[in-house]
Amino acid sequence: MTIIMHDLAGADPDLRFSPYCWRIRFALAHKGLPVETIPWRFTETDALAFSGQARVPTIQDEGRVVFDSWTIAGHLEDTVPTPTLFGGPIGRAHARFINVWADSVLMGGIVRFIVRDLLDIIDPKDRDYFRTSREARFGTTLEQVQAGREDRLPAFRELLTPVRLVLRNQNYLGGTTPSYADHIVAGTLMWPRCVSRFALLADDDPVAAWFGRMLDQYGGLGRNAKTA
Amino acid sequence: MTIIMHDLAGADPDLRFSPYCWRIRFALAHKGLPVETIPWRFTETDALAFSGQARVPTIQDEGRVVFDSWTIAGHLEDTVPTPTLFGGPIGRAHARFINVWADSVLMGGIVRFIVRDLLDIIDPKDRDYFRTSREARFGTTLEQVQAGREDRLPAFRELLTPVRLVLRNQNYLGGTTPSYADHIVAGTLMWPRCVSRFALLADDDPVAAWFGRMLDQYGGLGRNAKTA
């Protein structure tokens, strides 16, 4: 039975930009599992009432409801063991470090480059919620958070040092082929790719070359995704 | 045959403080492999001439010479597969991310808290080399690099966020028991523990509780190590 996944969308229902949803889109493709995605907007809490919470990705898999990208990845690995996302319990434990690094360091870095751009692509009905909640979090306007981003680019690129150093010695974070670690970081980078024209990665950065390889995986799933 | 390892020592030959050597001490203990360590100082390049390079850890294992902590860990895993350090190739690939994160982010953070303290514990014959090479790297005096460290403590502790977030859900970076990922981070934290009395971790930090568990592993190998 096809998995159903609620997936964050913009005003354009084909524009999908959640870094957490993209991790799972890549993981599903890695497993060769078909998925039917349902576009969802931030304020459509009723549409997720069946899950008892209000965030995406949320999947329905043969009647079972699973949410939170990390939990979904574990569910997929447990129910469809091959091809593996983690390579066993220690690989999964180590991937959790990369997952929380991406959530905190990487996403915390990226958001300050795209948060005002996001406002332009989300559904009009989400805009008040988005501006109010994000401005409360940052303690200033979205415009101020994003201001001066060109000057902050070198510091952001420095945050990617661990990814860059790994790629000196292996083609993927998972080694010779992508693992869920690659889906975590590539999924996170789909977020700025889809919502903003601002170039976060330098063309000659090995991270950009790796991201290009990830965009081409699974029949160009990432490469062909709609962008703003 | 017992493995021989050249191990960075201070003026006191029992004071062992290299973050890279500690990773391997923990990895050897994890494997249950006996080791004979040879105290080595920064300027004793001749003593490592047999290896064709001049850094520690360098091990001699049944006539085979292996250096660089990451390479040694792989060698140990390949020659003595159990108990495993990595849990397979994907676990190893993921551990590399944690290794380079520790080398760049974590060590880059720690050094600014202890680099002047290091001068007091290293062998007198190493001091000119140490001061000259490190001051060239930082572009200022060791005293200036370390100055104001109390004020920089919150920012340093923030760097440990990924470790802290992982420990919310598992007892070790390796999951239910330590893996080489734990040896990497705990080995790195042995460096400030052994050379400085400055407390980098708050007592109530979950990272401190985990480090305490790591100090107690392998018969208290870390706990009983000599400190300055």
Short mmCIF file of C-alpha atoms in Angstrom, two decimals:
data_model
loop_
_atom_site.label_atom_id
_atom_site.label_comp_id
_atom_site.label_asym_id
_atom_site.label_seq_id
_atom_site.Cartn_x
_atom_site.Cartn_y
_atom_site.Cartn_z
CA MET A 1 0.00 0.00 0.00
CA THR A 2 1.32 3.40 -0.94
CA ILE A 3 2.53 5.52 1.95
CA ILE A 4 0.70 8.83 2.34
CA MET A 5 2.74 11.79 3.55
CA HIS A 6 1.60 15.28 4.47
CA ASP A 7 4.27 17.56 3.02
CA LEU A 8 4.77 21.28 3.63
CA ALA A 9 3.84 23.30 0.52
CA GLY A 10 3.94 26.92 -0.51
CA ALA A 11 1.27 29.03 -2.15
CA ASP A 12 2.17 26.91 -5.16
CA PRO A 13 1.14 23.40 -4.09
CA ASP A 14 4.03 21.97 -6.12
CA LEU A 15 6.61 23.95 -4.17
CA ARG A 16 7.73 21.63 -1.35
CA PHE A 17 10.37 23.05 0.92
CA SER A 18 10.45 21.47 4.38
CA PRO A 19 13.95 20.24 5.29
CA TYR A 20 12.39 17.51 7.42
CA CYS A 21 9.99 16.39 4.68
CA TRP A 22 12.84 16.27 2.17
CA ARG A 23 14.85 13.96 4.43
CA ILE A 24 11.93 11.53 4.27
CA ARG A 25 11.32 11.96 0.56
CA PHE A 26 14.95 10.92 -0.01
CA ALA A 27 14.66 8.07 2.50
CA LEU A 28 11.52 6.74 0.81
CA ALA A 29 13.21 6.92 -2.58
CA HIS A 30 16.27 5.17 -1.13
CA LYS A 31 13.99 2.32 -0.04
CA GLY A 32 12.16 2.35 -3.36
CA LEU A 33 8.86 3.00 -1.57
CA PRO A 34 6.14 4.85 -3.47
CA VAL A 35 4.58 7.80 -1.71
CA GLU A 36 1.55 9.97 -2.26
CA THR A 37 2.20 13.42 -0.86
CA ILE A 38 -0.53 15.76 0.32
CA PRO A 39 0.33 19.46 0.22
CA TRP A 40 -0.07 20.98 3.68
CA ARG A 41 0.28 24.52 5.00
CA PHE A 42 1.47 25.69 8.43
CA THR A 43 -2.01 26.71 9.58
CA GLU A 44 -3.82 23.55 8.47
CA THR A 45 -3.71 21.96 11.90
CA ASP A 46 -7.09 20.31 11.44
CA ALA A 47 -5.77 18.28 8.53
CA LEU A 48 -3.31 16.57 10.90
CA ALA A 49 -5.76 16.10 13.77
CA PHE A 50 -5.80 12.35 13.03
CA SER A 51 -2.15 12.24 14.15
CA GLY A 52 -2.65 14.03 17.48
CA GLN A 53 -0.06 16.67 16.59
CA ALA A 54 0.40 19.41 14.02
CA ARG A 55 3.75 19.07 12.26
CA VAL A 56 5.01 17.48 9.09
CA PRO A 57 6.26 15.13 7.86
CA THR A 58 3.46 12.87 9.04
CA ILE A 59 3.02 9.58 7.25
CA GLN A 60 0.30 6.98 7.11
CA ASP A 61 1.73 3.57 6.39
CA GLU A 62 -0.80 0.72 6.22
CA GLY A 63 -2.95 2.47 8.80
CA ARG A 64 -0.08 3.32 11.09
CA VAL A 65 0.50 7.04 11.70
CA VAL A 66 4.12 8.12 12.25
CA PHE A 67 5.47 11.66 12.60
CA ASP A 68 8.83 13.38 13.25
CA SER A 69 11.41 12.80 10.53
CA TRP A 70 13.84 10.87 12.74
CA THR A 71 11.08 8.58 13.97
CA ILE A 72 9.80 8.05 10.42
CA ALA A 73 13.30 7.14 9.19
CA GLY A 74 13.57 4.56 11.97
CA HIS A 75 10.11 3.22 11.12
CA LEU A 76 11.07 2.82 7.47
CA GLU A 77 14.30 1.04 8.39
CA ASP A 78 12.48 -1.29 10.78
CA THR A 79 9.67 -2.17 8.37
CA VAL A 80 11.73 -2.31 5.15
CA PRO A 81 15.26 -3.26 6.19
CA THR A 82 16.88 -3.13 2.74
CA PRO A 83 18.38 -1.18 1.16
CA THR A 84 19.54 0.01 4.57
CA LEU A 85 19.49 3.66 5.65
CA PHE A 86 21.71 3.18 8.70
CA GLY A 87 23.71 -0.06 8.36
CA GLY A 88 22.76 -1.30 11.83
CA PRO A 89 22.21 0.06 15.32
CA ILE A 90 25.61 1.78 15.68
CA GLY A 91 25.27 3.42 12.27
CA ARG A 92 21.84 4.60 13.39
CA ALA A 93 23.19 5.92 16.68
CA HIS A 94 25.94 7.81 14.84
CA ALA A 95 23.42 9.20 12.34
CA ARG A 96 21.54 10.76 15.22
CA PHE A 97 24.55 13.02 15.84
CA ILE A 98 24.43 14.19 12.22
CA ASN A 99 20.67 14.65 12.53
CA VAL A 100 20.86 16.93 15.56
CA TRP A 101 23.87 18.76 14.10
CA ALA A 102 21.77 19.50 11.00
CA ASP A 103 18.78 20.57 13.13
CA SER A 104 20.77 22.92 15.34
CA VAL A 105 23.94 24.12 13.61
CA LEU A 106 23.03 23.82 9.95
CA MET A 107 19.38 24.90 10.08
CA GLY A 108 20.23 27.61 12.62
CA GLY A 109 22.73 28.93 10.12
CA ILE A 110 20.52 28.67 7.04
CA VAL A 111 17.39 30.28 8.47
CA ARG A 112 19.05 33.69 8.73
CA PHE A 113 19.64 33.68 4.98
CA ILE A 114 16.14 32.73 3.83
CA VAL A 115 13.55 33.57 6.47
CA ARG A 116 12.34 36.70 4.69
CA ASP A 117 12.38 34.93 1.32
CA LEU A 118 10.17 32.24 2.84
CA LEU A 119 7.45 34.79 3.46
CA ASP A 120 7.14 35.36 -0.28
CA ILE A 121 6.58 31.75 -1.22
CA ILE A 122 4.34 30.45 1.57
CA ASP A 123 0.60 30.42 1.24
CA PRO A 124 -0.99 33.85 1.90
CA LYS A 125 -3.09 32.33 4.69
CA ASP A 126 0.13 31.26 6.50
CA ARG A 127 1.84 34.65 6.38
CA ASP A 128 0.54 36.24 9.58
CA TYR A 129 1.28 33.08 11.55
CA PHE A 130 4.73 32.76 10.00
CA ARG A 131 5.80 36.36 10.56
CA THR A 132 4.43 36.52 14.10
CA SER A 133 5.89 33.21 15.29
CA ARG A 134 9.32 33.71 13.68
CA GLU A 135 9.67 37.34 14.76
CA ALA A 136 8.84 36.28 18.33
CA ARG A 137 11.56 33.64 18.12
CA PHE A 138 14.19 36.02 16.75
CA GLY A 139 13.11 39.09 18.69
CA THR A 140 13.24 41.21 15.56
CA THR A 141 11.70 41.52 12.09
CA LEU A 142 12.22 38.94 9.37
CA GLU A 143 13.80 41.70 7.30
CA GLN A 144 16.34 42.39 10.06
CA VAL A 145 17.16 38.70 10.54
CA GLN A 146 17.98 38.31 6.87
CA ALA A 147 19.73 41.67 6.46
CA GLY A 148 23.42 41.71 5.52
CA ARG A 149 23.45 38.09 4.44
CA GLU A 150 26.23 38.55 1.89
CA ASP A 151 28.56 39.54 4.70
CA ARG A 152 27.61 36.52 6.77
CA LEU A 153 28.26 34.03 3.99
CA PRO A 154 31.88 33.15 4.90
CA ALA A 155 30.86 32.33 8.50
CA PHE A 156 28.00 30.17 7.24
CA ARG A 157 30.24 28.24 4.87
CA GLU A 158 32.61 27.62 7.76
CA LEU A 159 29.78 25.77 9.54
CA LEU A 160 29.90 23.17 6.77
CA THR A 161 33.53 22.31 7.58
CA PRO A 162 32.73 18.83 8.97
CA VAL A 163 30.81 17.87 5.82
CA ARG A 164 33.63 19.20 3.66
CA LEU A 165 36.28 17.28 5.61
CA VAL A 166 34.34 14.02 5.38
CA LEU A 167 33.99 14.44 1.63
CA ARG A 168 37.76 14.61 1.27
CA ASN A 169 37.82 10.90 1.97
CA GLN A 170 34.49 9.49 0.88
CA ASN A 171 31.93 10.32 -1.81
CA TYR A 172 28.97 10.32 0.57
CA LEU A 173 28.43 10.81 4.28
CA GLY A 174 27.31 7.16 4.23
CA GLY A 175 30.58 6.09 2.55
CA THR A 176 30.57 4.79 -1.01
CA THR A 177 26.80 5.25 -1.42
CA PRO A 178 24.26 7.57 0.26
CA SER A 179 22.87 6.71 3.69
CA TYR A 180 20.31 8.52 5.80
CA ALA A 181 23.15 10.87 6.85
CA ASP A 182 23.21 12.13 3.26
CA HIS A 183 19.43 12.49 3.25
CA ILE A 184 19.62 14.55 6.43
CA VAL A 185 22.10 17.07 5.07
CA ALA A 186 20.86 17.09 1.47
CA GLY A 187 17.26 17.33 2.70
CA THR A 188 18.25 20.31 4.80
CA LEU A 189 19.90 21.98 1.81
CA MET A 190 16.73 21.45 -0.27
CA TRP A 191 15.11 24.03 2.00
CA PRO A 192 17.15 27.04 0.78
CA ARG A 193 17.36 25.60 -2.73
CA CYS A 194 13.57 25.52 -3.09
CA VAL A 195 12.63 28.82 -1.45
CA SER A 196 15.40 31.29 -2.29
CA ARG A 197 17.63 32.32 -5.18
CA PHE A 198 20.41 33.26 -2.77
CA ALA A 199 23.40 30.97 -3.37
CA LEU A 200 24.60 29.56 -0.07
CA LEU A 201 27.30 27.30 -1.51
CA ALA A 202 30.23 28.43 -3.63
CA ASP A 203 30.36 26.64 -6.98
CA ASP A 204 33.81 25.22 -6.25
CA ASP A 205 32.87 23.91 -2.80
CA PRO A 206 33.14 20.09 -2.55
CA VAL A 207 29.88 20.29 -0.59
CA ALA A 208 28.21 21.74 -3.71
CA ALA A 209 29.59 18.88 -5.83
CA TRP A 210 28.26 16.32 -3.34
CA PHE A 211 24.88 18.10 -3.20
CA GLY A 212 24.77 17.92 -6.98
CA ARG A 213 25.31 14.15 -6.76
CA MET A 214 22.48 13.93 -4.25
CA LEU A 215 20.16 16.01 -6.46
CA ASP A 216 20.74 13.46 -9.21
CA GLN A 217 19.93 10.43 -7.06
CA TYR A 218 16.61 8.63 -7.41
CA GLY A 219 15.92 9.79 -10.94
CA GLY A 220 16.72 13.41 -10.16
CA LEU A 221 14.16 13.68 -7.35
CA GLY A 222 15.91 16.69 -5.86
CA ARG A 223 17.13 18.16 -9.15
CA ASN A 224 13.62 18.20 -10.62
CA ALA A 225 11.88 19.62 -7.58
CA LYS A 226 10.15 22.93 -8.11
CA THR A 227 12.02 26.01 -6.89
CA ALA A 228 10.87 29.57 -6.25
CA MET B 1 51.98 -9.55 20.83
CA THR B 2 51.44 -6.38 22.80
CA ILE B 3 50.87 -3.27 20.73
CA ILE B 4 53.43 -0.51 21.26
CA MET B 5 52.18 3.07 21.10
CA HIS B 6 54.12 6.31 21.24
CA ASP B 7 52.01 8.60 23.41
CA LEU B 8 52.42 12.33 23.96
CA ALA B 9 53.66 13.05 27.50
CA GLY B 10 54.37 16.11 29.58
CA ALA B 11 57.40 16.94 31.68
CA ASP B 12 55.93 14.29 33.94
CA PRO B 13 56.14 11.12 31.82
CA ASP B 14 52.92 9.86 33.43
CA LEU B 15 50.95 12.89 32.26
CA ARG B 16 49.43 11.84 28.92
CA PHE B 17 47.27 14.45 27.28
CA SER B 18 46.96 14.07 23.51
CA PRO B 19 43.30 14.02 22.40
CA TYR B 20 44.27 11.76 19.48
CA CYS B 21 46.24 9.35 21.66
CA TRP B 22 43.35 9.16 24.13
CA ARG B 23 40.95 8.15 21.35
CA ILE B 24 43.22 5.18 20.66
CA ARG B 25 43.77 4.32 24.32
CA PHE B 26 39.99 4.04 24.67
CA ALA B 27 39.68 2.09 21.41
CA LEU B 28 42.38 -0.38 22.51
CA ALA B 29 40.66 -0.84 25.86
CA HIS B 30 37.32 -1.32 24.05
CA LYS B 31 38.92 -4.16 22.08
CA GLY B 32 40.59 -5.56 25.18
CA LEU B 33 44.00 -5.18 23.54
CA PRO B 34 47.01 -4.70 25.81
CA VAL B 35 49.27 -1.79 24.97
CA GLU B 36 52.71 -0.65 26.03
CA THR B 37 52.92 3.12 25.77
CA ILE B 38 56.17 5.00 25.25
CA PRO B 39 56.18 8.59 26.50
CA TRP B 40 57.03 10.94 23.65
CA ARG B 41 57.56 14.70 23.45
CA PHE B 42 56.82 17.07 20.59
CA THR B 43 60.47 17.57 19.67
CA GLU B 44 61.46 13.89 19.71
CA THR B 45 61.09 13.49 15.97
CA ASP B 46 63.99 11.03 15.80
CA ALA B 47 62.12 8.59 18.01
CA LEU B 48 59.43 8.29 15.31
CA ALA B 49 61.83 8.16 12.34
CA PHE B 50 60.95 4.45 11.92
CA SER B 51 57.40 5.53 10.94
CA GLY B 52 58.43 8.08 8.31
CA GLN B 53 56.50 10.87 10.03
CA ALA B 54 56.60 12.72 13.33
CA ARG B 55 53.22 12.67 15.02
CA VAL B 56 51.49 10.53 17.62
CA PRO B 57 49.70 8.26 18.13
CA THR B 58 51.93 5.89 16.23
CA ILE B 59 51.52 2.21 16.92
CA GLN B 60 53.58 -0.88 16.17
CA ASP B 61 51.36 -3.93 15.87
CA GLU B 62 53.15 -7.18 15.08
CA GLY B 63 55.75 -5.30 13.08
CA ARG B 64 53.24 -3.15 11.25
CA VAL B 65 53.54 0.61 11.81
CA VAL B 66 50.30 2.62 11.77
CA PHE B 67 49.82 6.31 12.53
CA ASP B 68 47.00 8.88 12.56
CA SER B 69 44.24 8.12 15.08
CA TRP B 70 41.50 7.58 12.48
CA THR B 71 43.71 5.19 10.51
CA ILE B 72 44.70 3.33 13.67
CA ALA B 73 41.06 2.93 14.71
CA GLY B 74 40.28 1.44 11.29
CA HIS B 75 43.30 -0.85 11.56
CA LEU B 76 42.15 -2.11 14.96
CA GLU B 77 38.62 -2.72 13.66
CA ASP B 78 39.94 -4.58 10.62
CA THR B 79 42.38 -6.77 12.54
CA VAL B 80 40.25 -7.41 15.64
CA PRO B 81 36.61 -7.13 14.50
CA THR B 82 34.93 -7.68 17.88
CA PRO B 83 33.86 -5.99 20.03
CA THR B 84 33.16 -3.62 17.18
CA LEU B 85 34.09 0.07 17.25
CA PHE B 86 31.94 1.07 14.27
CA GLY B 87 29.24 -1.57 13.69
CA GLY B 88 29.98 -1.88 9.98
CA PRO B 89 30.97 0.31 7.04
CA ILE B 90 28.08 2.79 7.35
CA GLY B 91 28.67 3.21 11.07
CA ARG B 92 32.32 3.84 10.24
CA ALA B 93 31.42 6.35 7.53
CA HIS B 94 29.13 8.19 9.97
CA ALA B 95 31.81 8.13 12.69
CA ARG B 96 34.10 10.02 10.34
CA PHE B 97 31.73 12.99 10.54
CA ILE B 98 31.98 12.95 14.33
CA ASN B 99 35.76 12.60 14.04
CA VAL B 100 36.21 15.65 11.85
CA TRP B 101 33.64 17.60 13.92
CA ALA B 102 35.76 16.87 17.00
CA ASP B 103 38.99 17.81 15.20
CA SER B 104 37.68 21.11 13.88
CA VAL B 105 34.81 22.43 15.99
CA LEU B 106 35.49 20.83 19.37
CA MET B 107 39.30 21.03 19.42
CA GLY B 108 39.18 24.50 17.86
CA GLY B 109 36.97 25.55 20.75
CA ILE B 110 38.95 23.87 23.51
CA VAL B 111 42.41 25.06 22.51
CA ARG B 112 41.60 28.67 23.35
CA PHE B 113 40.89 27.66 26.95
CA ILE B 114 44.02 25.65 27.61
CA VAL B 115 46.84 26.60 25.27
CA ARG B 116 48.68 28.68 27.87
CA ASP B 117 48.11 26.02 30.54
CA LEU B 118 49.67 23.48 28.20
CA LEU B 119 52.92 25.40 28.27
CA ASP B 120 53.22 24.72 32.00
CA ILE B 121 52.90 20.96 31.79
CA ILE B 122 54.86 20.08 28.65
CA ASP B 123 58.50 19.09 28.81
CA PRO B 124 60.84 22.08 29.16
CA LYS B 125 62.64 21.03 25.99
CA ASP B 126 59.34 21.33 24.06
CA ARG B 127 58.43 24.84 25.24
CA ASP B 128 60.20 26.96 22.63
CA TYR B 129 58.82 24.83 19.82
CA PHE B 130 55.34 24.87 21.31
CA ARG B 131 55.16 28.60 21.92
CA THR B 132 56.65 29.50 18.55
CA SER B 133 54.50 27.14 16.47
CA ARG B 134 51.23 27.92 18.28
CA GLU B 135 51.78 31.68 18.36
CA ALA B 136 52.47 31.59 14.62
CA ARG B 137 49.20 29.71 14.12
CA PHE B 138 47.14 32.12 16.23
CA GLY B 139 48.99 35.28 15.28
CA THR B 140 49.25 36.34 18.91
CA THR B 141 50.69 35.21 22.24
CA LEU B 142 49.48 32.12 24.06
CA GLU B 143 48.51 34.41 26.93
CA GLN B 144 46.30 36.48 24.63
CA VAL B 145 44.67 33.41 23.08
CA GLN B 146 43.65 32.12 26.50
CA ALA B 147 42.70 35.54 27.97
CA GLY B 148 39.10 36.14 28.99
CA ARG B 149 38.18 32.48 28.91
CA GLU B 150 35.50 32.76 31.59
CA ASP B 151 33.56 35.09 29.30
CA ARG B 152 33.86 32.69 26.38
CA LEU B 153 32.56 29.69 28.30
CA PRO B 154 28.86 30.00 27.29
CA ALA B 155 29.78 30.10 23.59
CA PHE B 156 32.02 27.06 24.03
CA ARG B 157 29.32 25.09 25.80
CA GLU B 158 26.98 25.91 22.93
CA LEU B 159 29.37 24.09 20.58
CA LEU B 160 28.54 20.89 22.44
CA THR B 161 24.84 21.16 21.53
CA PRO B 162 24.86 18.19 19.13
CA VAL B 163 26.40 15.90 21.77
CA ARG B 164 23.87 17.13 24.33
CA LEU B 165 20.93 16.56 21.99
CA VAL B 166 22.05 13.03 21.15
CA LEU B 167 22.35 12.21 24.86
CA ARG B 168 18.70 13.12 25.39
CA ASN B 169 17.81 9.92 23.61
CA GLN B 170 20.70 7.51 24.08
CA ASN B 171 23.28 6.87 26.80
CA TYR B 172 26.24 6.91 24.43
CA LEU B 173 27.02 8.36 21.02
CA GLY B 174 27.25 4.72 19.93
CA GLY B 175 23.77 3.96 21.33
CA THR B 176 23.35 1.69 24.33
CA THR B 177 27.10 1.12 24.72
CA PRO B 178 30.16 3.17 23.74
CA SER B 179 31.44 3.09 20.17
CA TYR B 180 34.42 4.82 18.61
CA ALA B 181 32.26 7.96 18.41
CA ASP B 182 32.36 8.05 22.21
CA HIS B 183 36.11 7.51 22.18
CA ILE B 184 36.52 10.41 19.79
CA VAL B 185 34.65 12.91 21.94
CA ALA B 186 35.73 11.56 25.32
CA GLY B 187 39.32 11.30 24.11
CA THR B 188 39.14 14.92 23.03
CA LEU B 189 37.81 15.96 26.45
CA MET B 190 40.68 14.10 28.15
CA TRP B 191 42.95 16.79 26.72
CA PRO B 192 41.61 19.70 28.85
CA ARG B 193 40.95 17.35 31.78
CA CYS B 194 44.59 16.30 31.95
CA VAL B 195 46.33 19.62 31.35
CA SER B 196 44.18 22.28 33.00
CA ARG B 197 42.15 22.86 36.13
CA PHE B 198 39.77 25.12 34.24
CA ALA B 199 36.30 23.51 34.23
CA LEU B 200 34.93 23.49 30.69
CA LEU B 201 31.73 21.59 31.48
CA ALA B 202 29.04 22.67 33.95
CA ASP B 203 28.39 20.04 36.61
CA ASP B 204 24.74 19.74 35.60
CA ASP B 205 25.47 19.36 31.88
CA PRO B 206 24.34 15.97 30.50
CA VAL B 207 27.62 15.98 28.58
CA ALA B 208 29.46 15.98 31.93
CA ALA B 209 27.38 13.02 33.14
CA TRP B 210 28.18 11.10 29.94
CA PHE B 211 31.87 12.01 30.22
CA GLY B 212 31.78 10.67 33.78
CA ARG B 213 30.41 7.38 32.45
CA MET B 214 33.20 7.29 29.87
CA LEU B 215 35.85 8.00 32.53
CA ASP B 216 34.60 4.94 34.42
CA GLN B 217 34.74 2.61 31.42
CA TYR B 218 37.56 0.04 31.09
CA GLY B 219 38.35 -0.09 34.78
CA GLY B 220 38.46 3.67 35.15
CA LEU B 221 41.10 4.17 32.45
CA GLY B 222 40.16 7.82 32.02
CA ARG B 223 39.20 8.47 35.64
CA ASN B 224 42.56 7.25 36.93
CA ALA B 225 44.69 9.07 34.38
CA LYS B 226 47.13 11.57 35.82
CA THR B 227 46.06 15.22 35.63
CA ALA B 228 48.04 18.43 36.05
#
